[in-house]
mmCIF file of C-alpha atoms (C1' of nucleotides) in Angstrom:
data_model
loop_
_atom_site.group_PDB
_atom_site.id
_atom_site.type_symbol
_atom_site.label_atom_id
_atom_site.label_comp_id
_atom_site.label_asym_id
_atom_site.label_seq_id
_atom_site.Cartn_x
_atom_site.Cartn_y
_atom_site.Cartn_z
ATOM 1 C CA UNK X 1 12.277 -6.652 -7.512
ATOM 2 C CA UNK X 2 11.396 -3.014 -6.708
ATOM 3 C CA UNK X 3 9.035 -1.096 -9.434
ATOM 4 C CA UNK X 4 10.726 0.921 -12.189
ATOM 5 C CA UNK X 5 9.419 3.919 -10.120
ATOM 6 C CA UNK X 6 11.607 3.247 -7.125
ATOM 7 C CA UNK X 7 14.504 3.025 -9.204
ATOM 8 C CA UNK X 8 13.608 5.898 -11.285
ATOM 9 C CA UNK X 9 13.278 7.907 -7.482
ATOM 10 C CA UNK X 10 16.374 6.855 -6.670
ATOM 11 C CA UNK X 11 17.928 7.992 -9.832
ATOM 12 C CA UNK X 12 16.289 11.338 -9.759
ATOM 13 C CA UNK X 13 17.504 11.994 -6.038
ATOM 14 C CA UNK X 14 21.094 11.076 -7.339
ATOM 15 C CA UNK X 15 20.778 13.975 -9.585
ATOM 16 C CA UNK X 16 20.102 16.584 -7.323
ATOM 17 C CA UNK X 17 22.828 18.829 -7.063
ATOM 18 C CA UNK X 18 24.252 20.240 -4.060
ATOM 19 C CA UNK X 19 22.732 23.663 -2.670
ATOM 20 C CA UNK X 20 19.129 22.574 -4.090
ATOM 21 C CA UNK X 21 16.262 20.870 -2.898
ATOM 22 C CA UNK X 22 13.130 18.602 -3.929
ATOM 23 C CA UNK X 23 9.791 18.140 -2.743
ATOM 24 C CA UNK X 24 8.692 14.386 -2.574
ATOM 25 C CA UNK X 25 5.866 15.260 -5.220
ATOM 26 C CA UNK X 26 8.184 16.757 -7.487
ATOM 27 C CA UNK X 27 10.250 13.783 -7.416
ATOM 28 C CA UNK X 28 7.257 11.521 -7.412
ATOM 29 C CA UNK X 29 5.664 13.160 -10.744
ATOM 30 C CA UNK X 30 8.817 13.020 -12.546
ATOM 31 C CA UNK X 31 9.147 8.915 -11.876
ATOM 32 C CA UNK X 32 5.710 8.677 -13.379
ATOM 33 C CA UNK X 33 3.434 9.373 -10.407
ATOM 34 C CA UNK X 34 1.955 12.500 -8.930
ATOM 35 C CA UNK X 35 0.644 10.929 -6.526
ATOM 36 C CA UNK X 36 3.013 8.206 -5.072
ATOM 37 C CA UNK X 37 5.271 10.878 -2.811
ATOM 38 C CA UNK X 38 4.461 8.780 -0.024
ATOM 39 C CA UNK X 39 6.210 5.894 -1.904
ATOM 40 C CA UNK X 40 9.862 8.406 -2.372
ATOM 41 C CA UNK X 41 9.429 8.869 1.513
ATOM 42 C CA UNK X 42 9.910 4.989 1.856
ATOM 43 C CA UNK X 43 12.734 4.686 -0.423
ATOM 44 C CA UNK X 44 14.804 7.530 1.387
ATOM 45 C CA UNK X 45 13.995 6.253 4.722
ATOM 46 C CA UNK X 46 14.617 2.714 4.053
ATOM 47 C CA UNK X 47 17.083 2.490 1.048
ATOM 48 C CA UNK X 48 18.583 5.916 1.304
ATOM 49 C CA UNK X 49 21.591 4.932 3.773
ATOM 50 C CA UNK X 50 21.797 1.658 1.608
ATOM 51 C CA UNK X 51 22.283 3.692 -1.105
ATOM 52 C CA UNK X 52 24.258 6.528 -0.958
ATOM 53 C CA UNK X 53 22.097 9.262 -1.906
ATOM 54 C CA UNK X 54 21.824 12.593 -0.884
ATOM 55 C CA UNK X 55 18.952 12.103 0.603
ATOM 56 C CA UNK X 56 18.691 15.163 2.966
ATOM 57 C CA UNK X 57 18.263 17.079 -0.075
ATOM 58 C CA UNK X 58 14.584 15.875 -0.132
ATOM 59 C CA UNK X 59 11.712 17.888 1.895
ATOM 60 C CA UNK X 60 8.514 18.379 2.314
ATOM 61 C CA UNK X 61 6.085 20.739 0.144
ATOM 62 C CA UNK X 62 6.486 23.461 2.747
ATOM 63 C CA UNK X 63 10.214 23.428 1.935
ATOM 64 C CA UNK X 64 10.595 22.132 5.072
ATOM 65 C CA UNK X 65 12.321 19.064 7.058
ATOM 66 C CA UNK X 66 9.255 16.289 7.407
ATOM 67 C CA UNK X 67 12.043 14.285 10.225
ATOM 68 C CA UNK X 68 10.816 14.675 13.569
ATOM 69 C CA UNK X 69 13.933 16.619 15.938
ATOM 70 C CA UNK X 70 16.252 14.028 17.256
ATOM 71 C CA UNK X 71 15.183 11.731 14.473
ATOM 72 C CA UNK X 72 17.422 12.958 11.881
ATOM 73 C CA UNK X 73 16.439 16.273 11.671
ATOM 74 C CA UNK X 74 19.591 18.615 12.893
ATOM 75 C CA UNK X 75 21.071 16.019 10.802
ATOM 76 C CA UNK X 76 19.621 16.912 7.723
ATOM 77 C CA UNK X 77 19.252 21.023 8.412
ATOM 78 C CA UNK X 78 23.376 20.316 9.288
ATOM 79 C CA UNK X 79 23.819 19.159 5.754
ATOM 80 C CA UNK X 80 21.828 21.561 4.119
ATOM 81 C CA UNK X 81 23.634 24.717 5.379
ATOM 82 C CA UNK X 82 26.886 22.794 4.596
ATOM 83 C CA UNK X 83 25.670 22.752 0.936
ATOM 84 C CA UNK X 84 24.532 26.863 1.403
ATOM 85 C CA UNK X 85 20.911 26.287 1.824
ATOM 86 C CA UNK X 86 20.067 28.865 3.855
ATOM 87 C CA UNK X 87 16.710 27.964 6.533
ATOM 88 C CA UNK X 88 14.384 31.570 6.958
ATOM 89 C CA UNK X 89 12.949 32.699 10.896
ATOM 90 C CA UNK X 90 10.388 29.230 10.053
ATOM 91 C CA UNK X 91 13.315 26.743 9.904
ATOM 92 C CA UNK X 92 11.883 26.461 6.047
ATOM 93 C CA UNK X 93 13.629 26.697 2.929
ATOM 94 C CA UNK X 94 12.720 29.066 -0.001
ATOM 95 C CA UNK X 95 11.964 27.013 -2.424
ATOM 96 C CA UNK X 96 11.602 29.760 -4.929
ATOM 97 C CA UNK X 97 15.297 29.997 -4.564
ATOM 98 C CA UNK X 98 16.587 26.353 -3.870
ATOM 99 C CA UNK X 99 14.050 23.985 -5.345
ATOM 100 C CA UNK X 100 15.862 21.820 -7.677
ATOM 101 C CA UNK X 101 15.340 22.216 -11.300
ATOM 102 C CA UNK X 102 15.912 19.275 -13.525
ATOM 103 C CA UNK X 103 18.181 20.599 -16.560
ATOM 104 C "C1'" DT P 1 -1.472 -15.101 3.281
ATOM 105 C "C1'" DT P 2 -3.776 -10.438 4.983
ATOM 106 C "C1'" DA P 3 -3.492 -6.133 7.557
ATOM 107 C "C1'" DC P 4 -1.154 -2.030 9.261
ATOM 108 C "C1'" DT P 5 2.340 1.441 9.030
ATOM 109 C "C1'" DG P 6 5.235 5.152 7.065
ATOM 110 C "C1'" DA P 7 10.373 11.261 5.966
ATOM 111 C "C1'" DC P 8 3.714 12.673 1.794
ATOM 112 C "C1'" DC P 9 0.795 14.837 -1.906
ATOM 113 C "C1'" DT P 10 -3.454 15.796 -4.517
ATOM 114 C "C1'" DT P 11 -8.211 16.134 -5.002
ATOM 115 C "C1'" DT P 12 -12.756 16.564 -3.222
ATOM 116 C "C1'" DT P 13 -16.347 18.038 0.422
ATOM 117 C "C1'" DA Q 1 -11.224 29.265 3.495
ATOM 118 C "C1'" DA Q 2 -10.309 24.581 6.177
ATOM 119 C "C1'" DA Q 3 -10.989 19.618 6.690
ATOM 120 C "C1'" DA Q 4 -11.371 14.903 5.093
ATOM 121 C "C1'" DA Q 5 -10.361 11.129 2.107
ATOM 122 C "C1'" DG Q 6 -7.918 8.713 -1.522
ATOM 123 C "C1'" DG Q 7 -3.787 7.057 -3.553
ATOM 124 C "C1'" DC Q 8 1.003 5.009 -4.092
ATOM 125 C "C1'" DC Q 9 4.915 1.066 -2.861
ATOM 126 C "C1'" DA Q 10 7.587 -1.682 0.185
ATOM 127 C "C1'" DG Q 11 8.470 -3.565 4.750
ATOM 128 C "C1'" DT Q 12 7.028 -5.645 9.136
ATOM 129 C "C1'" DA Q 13 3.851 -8.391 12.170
#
DNA sequence: TTACTGACCTTTT
DNA sequence: AAAAAGGCCAGTA
């Protein structure tokens, strides 16, 4: 039985729309805790493809892709510019522009 | 059962 | 300013 803050993460990715994106803290602090970001990495490595959430909408705090190339990472940059996220000269995202807003 | 690992972040030296 | 350590949860050995 998984804690009420991996379902809450799981819920929370569900909700992020399509052309936005969320760092794991931000997702962590709004399921209750700031500091368990390492704990939202699990759940989309492990339960993401279980689930189906969108979970290449989720990077780092640099606003970039945490997967290592070859390991999922053209996979996820693929998705993003499908959704209009646009990557700058650093392969990173602006998250002044795309970070997810809850509302 | 304990111990180590992992798509990380925040706080403290 | 950079570097180190602490913290969180679940899975695997």
């Amino acid at each position: 039985m998984p804690t009420p803050f991996t379902l809450n993460v799981k819920d929370l990715i569900r909700q992020i729309p399509a052309g936005k994106v969320a760092p794991y803290g931000l997702i962590a602090a709004l399921a209750g805790n700031p500091r368990a970001a390492r704990q939202v990495a699990w759940v989309l490595h492990a339960c993401s493809a279980a689930e189906h959430l969108p979970w290449h909408r989720v990077v780092n705090r640099n606003g970039k892709i945490s997967l290592k190339p070859f390991l999922g990472y053209e996979i996820q940059k693929q998705r993003l510019l499908q959704e209009g996220v646009v990557f700058d000269a650093k392969d990173a995202i602006d998250l002044d522009r795309y970070l997810w807003r809850k509302g």
